[in-house]
Coordinates of C-alpha atoms in Angstrom, one line a residue:
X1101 CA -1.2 22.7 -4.4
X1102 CA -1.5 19.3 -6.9
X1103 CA -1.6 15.9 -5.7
X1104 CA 2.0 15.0 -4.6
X1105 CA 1.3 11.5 -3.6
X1106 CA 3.8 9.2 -4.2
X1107 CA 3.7 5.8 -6.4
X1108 CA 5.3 2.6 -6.1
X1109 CA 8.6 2.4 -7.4
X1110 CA 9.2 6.3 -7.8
X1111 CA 12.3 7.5 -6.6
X1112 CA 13.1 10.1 -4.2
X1113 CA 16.4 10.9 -3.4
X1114 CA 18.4 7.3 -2.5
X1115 CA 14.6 5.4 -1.4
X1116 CA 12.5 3.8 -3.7
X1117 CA 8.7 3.8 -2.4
X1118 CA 7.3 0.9 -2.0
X1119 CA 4.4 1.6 -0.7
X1120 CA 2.2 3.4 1.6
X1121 CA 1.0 2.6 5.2
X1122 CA -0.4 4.8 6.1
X1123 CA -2.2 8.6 5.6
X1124 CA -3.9 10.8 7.7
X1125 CA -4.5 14.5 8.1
X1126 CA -1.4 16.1 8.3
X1127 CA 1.4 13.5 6.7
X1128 CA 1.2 10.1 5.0
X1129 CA 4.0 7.0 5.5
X1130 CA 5.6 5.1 2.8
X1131 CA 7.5 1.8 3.1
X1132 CA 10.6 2.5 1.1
X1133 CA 14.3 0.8 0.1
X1134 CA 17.0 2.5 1.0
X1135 CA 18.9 1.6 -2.2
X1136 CA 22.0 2.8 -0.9
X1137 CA 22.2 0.9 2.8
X1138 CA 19.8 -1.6 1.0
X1139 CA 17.1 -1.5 4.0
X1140 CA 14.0 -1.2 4.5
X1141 CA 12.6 2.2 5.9
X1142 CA 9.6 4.3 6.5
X1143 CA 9.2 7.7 5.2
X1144 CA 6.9 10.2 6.9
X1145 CA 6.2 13.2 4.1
X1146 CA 3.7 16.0 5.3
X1147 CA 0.9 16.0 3.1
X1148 CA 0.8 19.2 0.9
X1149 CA -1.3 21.7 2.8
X1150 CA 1.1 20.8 5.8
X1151 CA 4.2 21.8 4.0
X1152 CA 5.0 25.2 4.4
X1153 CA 4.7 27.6 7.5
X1154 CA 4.0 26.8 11.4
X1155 CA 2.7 23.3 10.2
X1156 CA 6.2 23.0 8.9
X1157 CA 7.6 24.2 12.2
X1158 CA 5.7 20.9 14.1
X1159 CA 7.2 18.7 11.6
X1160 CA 10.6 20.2 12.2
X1161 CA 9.6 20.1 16.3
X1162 CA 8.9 16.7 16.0
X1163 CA 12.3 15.6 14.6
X1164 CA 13.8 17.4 17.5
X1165 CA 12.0 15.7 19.9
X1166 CA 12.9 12.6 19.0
X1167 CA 16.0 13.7 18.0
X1168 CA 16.8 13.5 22.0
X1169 CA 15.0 10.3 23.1
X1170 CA 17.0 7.7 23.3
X1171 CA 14.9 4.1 24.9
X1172 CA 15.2 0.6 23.1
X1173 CA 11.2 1.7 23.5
X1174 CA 11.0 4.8 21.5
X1175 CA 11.2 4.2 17.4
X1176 CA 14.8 6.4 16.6
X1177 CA 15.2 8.5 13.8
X1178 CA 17.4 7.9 10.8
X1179 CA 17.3 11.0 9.3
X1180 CA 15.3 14.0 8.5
X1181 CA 15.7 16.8 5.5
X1182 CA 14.9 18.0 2.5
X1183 CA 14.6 15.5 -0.6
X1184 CA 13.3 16.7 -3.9
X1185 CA 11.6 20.3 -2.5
X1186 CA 10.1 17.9 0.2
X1187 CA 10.1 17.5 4.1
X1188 CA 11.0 13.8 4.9
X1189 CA 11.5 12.3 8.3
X1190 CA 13.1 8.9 7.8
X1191 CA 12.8 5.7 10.7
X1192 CA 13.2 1.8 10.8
X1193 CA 10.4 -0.1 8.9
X1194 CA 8.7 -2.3 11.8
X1195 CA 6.0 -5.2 11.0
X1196 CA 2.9 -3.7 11.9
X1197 CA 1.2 -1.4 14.7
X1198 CA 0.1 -2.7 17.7
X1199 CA -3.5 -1.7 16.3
X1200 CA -3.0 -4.5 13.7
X1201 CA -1.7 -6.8 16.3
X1202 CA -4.5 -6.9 18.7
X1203 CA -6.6 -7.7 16.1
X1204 CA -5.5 -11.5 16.4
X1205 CA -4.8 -13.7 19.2
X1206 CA -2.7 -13.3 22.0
X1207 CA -1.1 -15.0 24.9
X1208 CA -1.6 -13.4 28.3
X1209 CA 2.1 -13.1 28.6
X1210 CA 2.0 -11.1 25.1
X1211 CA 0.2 -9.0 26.4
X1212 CA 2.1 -8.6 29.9
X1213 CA 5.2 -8.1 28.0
X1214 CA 3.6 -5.4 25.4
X1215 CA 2.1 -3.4 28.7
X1216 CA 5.4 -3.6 30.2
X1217 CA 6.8 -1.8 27.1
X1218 CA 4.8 0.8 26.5
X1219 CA 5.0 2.2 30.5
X1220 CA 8.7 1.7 30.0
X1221 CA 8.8 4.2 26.9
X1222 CA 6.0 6.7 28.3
X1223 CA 8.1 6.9 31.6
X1224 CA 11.0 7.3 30.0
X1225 CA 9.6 10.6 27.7
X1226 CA 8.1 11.7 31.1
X1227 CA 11.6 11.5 32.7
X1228 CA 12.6 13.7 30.3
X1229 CA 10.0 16.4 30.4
X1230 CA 8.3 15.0 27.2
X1231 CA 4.6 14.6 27.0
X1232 CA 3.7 12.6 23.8
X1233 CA -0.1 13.8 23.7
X1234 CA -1.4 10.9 21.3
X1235 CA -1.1 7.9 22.8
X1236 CA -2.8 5.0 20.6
X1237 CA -1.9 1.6 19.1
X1238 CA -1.4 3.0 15.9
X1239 CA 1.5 4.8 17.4
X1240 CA 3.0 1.4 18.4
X1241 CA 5.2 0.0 16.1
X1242 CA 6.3 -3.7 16.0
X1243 CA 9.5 -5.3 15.3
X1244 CA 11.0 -8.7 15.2
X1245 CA 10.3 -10.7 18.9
X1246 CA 7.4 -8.9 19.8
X1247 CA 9.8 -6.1 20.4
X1248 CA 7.5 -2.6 20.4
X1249 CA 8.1 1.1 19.7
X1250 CA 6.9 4.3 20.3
X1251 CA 6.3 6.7 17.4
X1252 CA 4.9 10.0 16.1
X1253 CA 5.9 12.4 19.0
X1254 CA 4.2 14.8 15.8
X1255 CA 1.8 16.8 18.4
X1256 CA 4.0 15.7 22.2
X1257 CA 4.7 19.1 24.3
X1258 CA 7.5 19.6 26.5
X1259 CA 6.2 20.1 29.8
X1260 CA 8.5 23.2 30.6
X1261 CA 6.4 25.4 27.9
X1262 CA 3.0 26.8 27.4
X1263 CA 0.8 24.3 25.7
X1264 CA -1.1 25.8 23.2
X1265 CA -2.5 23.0 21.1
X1266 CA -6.1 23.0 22.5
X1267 CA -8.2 19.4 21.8
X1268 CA -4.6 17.8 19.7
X1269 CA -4.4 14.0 20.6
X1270 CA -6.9 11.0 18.8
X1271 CA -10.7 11.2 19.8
X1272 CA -11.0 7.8 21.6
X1273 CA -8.1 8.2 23.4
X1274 CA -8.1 11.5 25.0
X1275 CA -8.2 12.4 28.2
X1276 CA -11.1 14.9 29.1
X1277 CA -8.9 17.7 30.2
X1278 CA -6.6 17.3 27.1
X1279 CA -9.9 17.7 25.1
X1280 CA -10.6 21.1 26.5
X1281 CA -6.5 22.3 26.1
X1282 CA -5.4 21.3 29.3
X1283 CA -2.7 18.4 28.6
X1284 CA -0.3 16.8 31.7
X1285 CA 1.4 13.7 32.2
X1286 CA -1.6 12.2 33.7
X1287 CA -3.4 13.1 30.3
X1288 CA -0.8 10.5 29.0
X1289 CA -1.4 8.1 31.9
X1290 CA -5.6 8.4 31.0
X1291 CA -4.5 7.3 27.0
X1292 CA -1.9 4.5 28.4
X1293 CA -4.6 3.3 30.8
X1294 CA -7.5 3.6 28.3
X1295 CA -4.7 1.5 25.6
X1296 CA -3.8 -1.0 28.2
X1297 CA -7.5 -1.9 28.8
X1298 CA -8.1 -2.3 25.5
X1299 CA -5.4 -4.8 25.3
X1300 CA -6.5 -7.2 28.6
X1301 CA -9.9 -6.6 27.5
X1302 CA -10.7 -6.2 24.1
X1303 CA -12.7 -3.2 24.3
X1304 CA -12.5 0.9 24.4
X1305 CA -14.0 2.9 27.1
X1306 CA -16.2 6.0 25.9
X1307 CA -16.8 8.8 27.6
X1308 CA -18.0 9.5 30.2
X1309 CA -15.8 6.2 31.5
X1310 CA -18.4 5.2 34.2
X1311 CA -16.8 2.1 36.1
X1312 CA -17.5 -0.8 35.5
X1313 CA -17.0 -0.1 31.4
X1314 CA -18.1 -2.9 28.9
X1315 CA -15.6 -5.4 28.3
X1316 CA -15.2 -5.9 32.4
X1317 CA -16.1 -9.2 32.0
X1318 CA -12.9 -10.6 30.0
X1319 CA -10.6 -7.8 32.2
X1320 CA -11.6 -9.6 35.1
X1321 CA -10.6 -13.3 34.2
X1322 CA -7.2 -11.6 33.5
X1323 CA -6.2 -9.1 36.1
X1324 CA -6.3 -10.1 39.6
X1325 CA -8.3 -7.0 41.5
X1326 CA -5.6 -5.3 42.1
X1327 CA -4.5 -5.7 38.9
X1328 CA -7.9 -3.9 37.8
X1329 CA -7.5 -1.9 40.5
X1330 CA -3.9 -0.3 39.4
X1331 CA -5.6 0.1 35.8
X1332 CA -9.1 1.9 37.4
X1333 CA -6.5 4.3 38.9
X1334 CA -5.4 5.7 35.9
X1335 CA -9.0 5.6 34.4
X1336 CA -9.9 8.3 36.9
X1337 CA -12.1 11.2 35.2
X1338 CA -10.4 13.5 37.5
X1339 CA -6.5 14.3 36.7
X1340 CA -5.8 14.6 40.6
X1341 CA -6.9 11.1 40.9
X1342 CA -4.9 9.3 38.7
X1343 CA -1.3 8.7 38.7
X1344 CA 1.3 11.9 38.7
X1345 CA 2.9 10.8 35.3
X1346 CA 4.0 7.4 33.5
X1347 CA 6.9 6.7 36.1
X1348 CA 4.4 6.2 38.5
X1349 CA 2.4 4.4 36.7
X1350 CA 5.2 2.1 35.9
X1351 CA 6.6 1.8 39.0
X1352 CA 2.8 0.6 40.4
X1353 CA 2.7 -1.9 37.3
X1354 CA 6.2 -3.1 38.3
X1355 CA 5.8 -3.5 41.6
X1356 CA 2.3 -5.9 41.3
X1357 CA 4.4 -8.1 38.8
X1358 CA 6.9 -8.2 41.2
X1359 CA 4.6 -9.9 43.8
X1360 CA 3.0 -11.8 41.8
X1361 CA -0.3 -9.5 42.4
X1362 CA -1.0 -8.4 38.6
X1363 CA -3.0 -11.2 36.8
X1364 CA -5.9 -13.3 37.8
X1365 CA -4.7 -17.1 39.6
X1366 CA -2.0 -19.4 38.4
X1367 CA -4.0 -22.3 37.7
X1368 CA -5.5 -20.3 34.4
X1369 CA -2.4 -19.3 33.3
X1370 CA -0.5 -22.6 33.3
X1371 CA -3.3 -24.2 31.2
X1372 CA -2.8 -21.5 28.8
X1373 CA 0.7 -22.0 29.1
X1374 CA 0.2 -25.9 28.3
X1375 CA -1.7 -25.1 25.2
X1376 CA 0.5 -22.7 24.4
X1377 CA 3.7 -25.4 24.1
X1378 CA 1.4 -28.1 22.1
X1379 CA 0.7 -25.5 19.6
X1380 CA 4.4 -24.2 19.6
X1381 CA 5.6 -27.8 19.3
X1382 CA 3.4 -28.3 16.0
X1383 CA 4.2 -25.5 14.2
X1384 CA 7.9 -26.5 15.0
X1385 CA 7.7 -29.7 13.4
X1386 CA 5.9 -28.3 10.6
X1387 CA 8.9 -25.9 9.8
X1388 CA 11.1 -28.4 10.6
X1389 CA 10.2 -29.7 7.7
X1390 CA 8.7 -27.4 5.2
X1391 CA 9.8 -24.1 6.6
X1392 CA 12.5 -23.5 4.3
X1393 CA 11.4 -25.0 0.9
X1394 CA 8.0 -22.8 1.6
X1395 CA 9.7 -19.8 3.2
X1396 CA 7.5 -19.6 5.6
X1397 CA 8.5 -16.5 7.3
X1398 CA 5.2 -14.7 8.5
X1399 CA 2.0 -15.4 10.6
X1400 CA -1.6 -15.3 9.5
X1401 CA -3.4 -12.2 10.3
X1402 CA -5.9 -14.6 11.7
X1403 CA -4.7 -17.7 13.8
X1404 CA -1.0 -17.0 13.7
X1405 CA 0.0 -20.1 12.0
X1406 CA 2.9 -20.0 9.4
X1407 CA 2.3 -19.0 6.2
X1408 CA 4.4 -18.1 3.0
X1409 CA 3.7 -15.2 0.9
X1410 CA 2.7 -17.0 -2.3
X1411 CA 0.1 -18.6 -0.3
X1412 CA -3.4 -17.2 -1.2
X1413 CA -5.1 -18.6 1.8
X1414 CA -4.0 -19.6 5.3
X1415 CA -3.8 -24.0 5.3
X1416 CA -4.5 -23.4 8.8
X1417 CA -7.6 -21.4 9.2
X1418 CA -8.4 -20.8 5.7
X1419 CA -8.5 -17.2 6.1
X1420 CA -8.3 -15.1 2.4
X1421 CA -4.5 -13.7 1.9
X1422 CA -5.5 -11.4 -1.0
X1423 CA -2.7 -9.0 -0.1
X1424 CA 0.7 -9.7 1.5
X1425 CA 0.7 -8.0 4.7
X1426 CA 4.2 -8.1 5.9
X1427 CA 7.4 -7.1 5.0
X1428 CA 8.8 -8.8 1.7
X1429 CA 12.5 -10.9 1.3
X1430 CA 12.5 -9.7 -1.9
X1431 CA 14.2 -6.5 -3.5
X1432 CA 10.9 -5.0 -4.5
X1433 CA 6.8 -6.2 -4.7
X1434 CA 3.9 -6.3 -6.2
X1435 CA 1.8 -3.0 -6.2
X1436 CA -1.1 -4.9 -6.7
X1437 CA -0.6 -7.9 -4.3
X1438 CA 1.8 -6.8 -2.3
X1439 CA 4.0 -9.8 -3.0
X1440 CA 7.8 -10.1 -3.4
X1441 CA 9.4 -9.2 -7.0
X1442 CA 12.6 -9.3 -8.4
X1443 CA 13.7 -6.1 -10.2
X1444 CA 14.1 -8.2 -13.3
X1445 CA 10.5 -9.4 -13.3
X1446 CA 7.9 -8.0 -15.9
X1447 CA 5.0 -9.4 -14.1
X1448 CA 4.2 -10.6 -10.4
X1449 CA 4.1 -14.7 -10.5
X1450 CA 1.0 -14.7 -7.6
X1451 CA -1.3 -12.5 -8.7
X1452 CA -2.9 -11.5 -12.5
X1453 CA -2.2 -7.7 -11.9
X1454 CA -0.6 -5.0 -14.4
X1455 CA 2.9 -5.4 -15.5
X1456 CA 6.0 -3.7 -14.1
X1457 CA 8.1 -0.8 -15.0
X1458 CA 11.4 -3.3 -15.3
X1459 CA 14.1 -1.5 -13.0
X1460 CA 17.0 -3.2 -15.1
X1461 CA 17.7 -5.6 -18.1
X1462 CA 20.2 -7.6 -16.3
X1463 CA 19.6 -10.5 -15.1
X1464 CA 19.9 -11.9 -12.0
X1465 CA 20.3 -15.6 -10.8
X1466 CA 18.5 -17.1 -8.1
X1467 CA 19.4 -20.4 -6.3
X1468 CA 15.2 -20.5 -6.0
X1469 CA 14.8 -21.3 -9.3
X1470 CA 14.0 -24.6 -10.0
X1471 CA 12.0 -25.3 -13.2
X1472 CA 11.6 -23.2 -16.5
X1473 CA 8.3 -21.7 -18.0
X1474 CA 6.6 -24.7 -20.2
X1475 CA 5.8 -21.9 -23.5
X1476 CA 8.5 -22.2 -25.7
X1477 CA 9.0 -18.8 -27.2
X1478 CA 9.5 -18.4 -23.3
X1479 CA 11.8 -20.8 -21.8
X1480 CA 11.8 -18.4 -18.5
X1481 CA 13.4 -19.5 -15.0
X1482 CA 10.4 -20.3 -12.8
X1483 CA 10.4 -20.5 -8.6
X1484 CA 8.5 -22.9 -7.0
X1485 CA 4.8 -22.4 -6.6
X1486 CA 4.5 -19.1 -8.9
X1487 CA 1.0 -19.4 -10.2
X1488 CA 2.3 -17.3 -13.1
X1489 CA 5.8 -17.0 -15.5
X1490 CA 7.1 -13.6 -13.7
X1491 CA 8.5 -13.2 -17.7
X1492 CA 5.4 -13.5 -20.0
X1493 CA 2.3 -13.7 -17.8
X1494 CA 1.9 -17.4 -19.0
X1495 CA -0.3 -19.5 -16.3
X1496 CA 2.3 -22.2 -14.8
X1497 CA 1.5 -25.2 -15.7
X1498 CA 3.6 -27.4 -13.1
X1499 CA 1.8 -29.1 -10.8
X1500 CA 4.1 -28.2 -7.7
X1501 CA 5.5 -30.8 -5.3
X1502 CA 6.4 -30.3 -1.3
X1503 CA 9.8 -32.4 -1.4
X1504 CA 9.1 -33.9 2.2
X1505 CA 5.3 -34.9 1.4
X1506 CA 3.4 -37.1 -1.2
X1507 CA 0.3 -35.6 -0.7
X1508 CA -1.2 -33.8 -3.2
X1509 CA -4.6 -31.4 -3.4
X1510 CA -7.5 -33.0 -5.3
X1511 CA -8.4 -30.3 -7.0
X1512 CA -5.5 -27.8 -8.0
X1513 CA -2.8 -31.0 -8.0
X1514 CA -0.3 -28.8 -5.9
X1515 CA 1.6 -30.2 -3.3
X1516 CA 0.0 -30.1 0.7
X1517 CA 1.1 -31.2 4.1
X1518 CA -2.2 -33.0 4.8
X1519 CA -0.4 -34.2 8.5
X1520 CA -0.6 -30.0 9.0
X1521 CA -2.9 -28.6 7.3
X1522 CA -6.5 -28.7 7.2
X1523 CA -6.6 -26.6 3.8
X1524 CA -5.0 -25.9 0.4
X1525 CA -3.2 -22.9 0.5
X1526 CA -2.9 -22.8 -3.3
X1527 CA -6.7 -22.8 -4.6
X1528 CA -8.7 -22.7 -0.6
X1529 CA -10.2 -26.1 -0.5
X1530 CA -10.7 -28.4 2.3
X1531 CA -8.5 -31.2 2.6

C-alpha cells in the first residue's frame, strides 16, 4: 500500500495537521486543529500495513478500552471513526511526554507529585480489570500544572480473558514474564517500578535487575530506605514477590507519604525548597515585567527558564531553540521551525524556511502589530521581534526595543533584559 503519511496543513475531515509527534510501528500521531471546536488535538492514524484485518481489530479494541476508563489520570477520548477511508482515534493535545520531561530538571516534589499520578491511573485500570501492558514515559502525557496522563492502552488486556499477545509491551520496560507471554498486574507494577526509578534516579535497570542497580547512588539521597525499599519490592524478578497489582502498590506508596517515611531527611529538602522560591521569585519579576510584551509562555528544554517562541536561543542558559517545541498561540506554524503563523502569512517571520500554502486572502488584524515592513513596494504589518516580513521574506530591519528596558545587545542592536539575562536571545551572544 503507498505512503499515506500526512503533511502539514492537509486536511482531513474537520482537522488540519499540523504536525507529527510521533511514529512507530503500528500508528503514527499528528498534532492537528480542530477547525470546527478550534482546538488543539492529537490524531492517532494506524500506519498502512496496520489498517485492515485483526490489526484493525486492536485499534478498534483500544478505543473501547478507553472508551470505559474514566480517571482525571487516564488521557480520554474525543472521538474515534472513519475519516477519509482512514481509522482515526482522536484525544486532547498535551505538552509533551513524560519522556521529554525527565530530560530536564526537576524538583523532588515534581517528581513525588508525577509518581503519585501514575499509581493513581495504573490502580484505577487495575480496579477495573484493565492491564495496560506498555507502561513507559512515552505513554505519559503532560498537560498544563504538571497535570499527567495515561495513554495508548493500544496492546492493555482485560484480565478476565486469555492473553494471547506473547512478548507485546516496550523492551526496557518489560517485565520478564510478560516477555515470555505471561502478562499480570504485577507485570504492570515491574514497568511502574522500573518507570518510577528512573524518575528518583535518573537511570534504567537492565536485565537481569541484580540489586543494587546503577543509578543507586542518586535513589538513595532521595528515598529514605524505606522508600527504596517499597520501590525494590516491585523490582522483584519473581511476580510472587512483588506487589498483587497497582492498588497495592499505591496504597504502600500512600501510606509512606502519609508518615512522612517516603523520601530521604527534611533538612535536604527544605534547602531545595529555599532554592526553589529564590529561583521562583526571579522569574516572577522577570515576567512581571516582560512577560507579556515577549509572550513568554513556555520553558526551555534545558534550565526551565521562560522563553518566547521567536527566541532562537534560551537568555538564560543559552541553549539552541532551532525548533519550537511546544504548543503554538497561533492558528497555524511553521513546518519548518515549528513556530506560530497566521493563516494569512506567506512566509514564517523567525526562520528563512520555504513559503506557505496561504489558507485565505483575507486579512486579519492583530493588536500585535506594531511597526510596518521598511521595503516599500511592501509596506506589510510587522510584530515585534519577527526577524523576517511574514509578507515578502524581506530581513526586518528594526532594531527591536523591550519597552521596560534600555539595554540593548552589542551586536544584533535588539533589545535585552541585561538585569535577567545572561545572553541574547536574538543572535546567542554573551551579554
Amino acid at each position: 500500500m503507498a505512503d499515506r503519511t500526512l503533511r502539514a496543513r492537509q486536511r482531513i475531515g474537520k482537522y488540519r495537521v499540523e504536525k507529527r509527534i510521533a511514529s512507530g510501528p503500528y500508528a503514527t500521531v499528528y498534532a492537528a486543529l480542530d477547525t470546527i471546536e478550534r482546538q488543539r488535538v492529537a490524531l492517532k492514524i494506524p500506519n498502512s500495513e496496520h489498517a485492515t484485518g485483526d490489526a484493525l481489530e486492536d485499534f478498534k479494541r483500544e478505543v473501547r478500552l478507553a472508551a470505559r476508563l474514566y480517571h482525571p489520570n487516564i488521557l480520554p477520548l474525543k472521538d474515534a471513526s472513519f475519516i477519509d477511508g482512514r481509522f482515526v482515534i482522536v484525544t486532547h493535545l498535551g505538552g509533551e511526554t513524560l519522556a521529554k520531561r525527565m530530560g530536564r530538571r526537576m524538583s523532588l516534589a515534581t517528581m513525588v507529585s508525577f509518581a503519585e499520578q501514575i499509581l493513581e491511573a495504573l490502580a484505577y485500570a487495575h480496579g477495573e480489570g484493565v492491564l495496560h501492558c506498555d507502561i513507559k514515559p512515552e505513554n505519559l502525557i503532560l498537560f498544563e500544572d504538571e497535570h499527567l496522563m495515561l495513554a495508548d492502552f493500544g496492546i492493555a488486556k482485560t484480565a478476565m480473558r486469555t492473553i494471547k499477545a506473547s512478548g507485546s509491551g516496550t523492551l526496557g520496560y518489560l517485565a520478564p514474564e510478560q516477555a515470555m507471554g505471561r502478562p499480570s498486574p504485577r507485570s504492570d507494577v515491574f514497568a511502574a517500578g522500573l518507570l518510577l526509578y528512573r524518575l528518583f534516579a535518573g537511570h534504567v535497570p537492565e536485565w537481569p535487575f541484580d540489586w543494587p542497580p546503577a543509578g543507586i547512588e542518586k535513589l538513595k539521597t532521595r528515598l529514605s530506605p524505606d522508600g527504596e525499599a517499597w520501590l525494590r519490592r516491585a523490582l522483584k524478578p519473581r511476580p510472587a514477590d512483588r506487589f498483587r497489582d497497582a492498588q497495592h502498590f499505591q496504597t504502600a506508596f500512600q501510606e509512606l507519604k502519609r508518615r512522612g517515611g517516603l523520601l530521604r531527611g527534611h533538612v535536604r529538602q527544605k534547602s531545595q525548597k529555599k532554592r526553589t522560591d529564590w529561583q521562583d521569585i526571579r522569574v516572577r519579576q522577570f515576567k512581571k515585567l516582560f512577560g507579556r510584551e515577549l509572550e513568554t509562555h513556555y520553558q526551555c528544554h534545558h534550565c526551565d527558564g521562560p522563553i518566547s517562541e521567536r527566541m532562537v536561543a534560551c537568555p538564560w542558559c543559552s541553549a539552541d531553540l532551532p525548533k519550537h517545541e511546544h504548543d503554538t498561540r497561533f492558528p497555524a506554524h511553521c513546518p519548518s521551525c515549528y513556530r506560530g503563523t497566521k493563516l494569512d502569512w506567506v512566509y514564517c517571520p523567525t526562520c528563512y524556511g520555504p513559503g506557505f500554502e496561504v489558507e485565505t486572502t483575507r486579512q486579519f488584524p492583530d493588536k500585535r502589530y506594531t511597526a510596518t515592513c521598511h521595503k516599500e513596494s511592501c509596506g506589510g504589518p510587522l510584530m515585534p521581534f519577527m526577524r523576517y516580513c511574514p509578507w515578502c521574506h524581506t530581513k526586518t530591519k528594526q532594531a527591536w526595543s523591550l519597552s521596560n528596558s534600555n539595554d540593548h545587545c552589542e551586536r544584533c542592536g535588539w533589545g535585552v533584559a541585561s538585569e535577567f539575562w545572561t545572553y541574547c536571545p536574538w543572535c546567542r551572544c554573551s551579554l
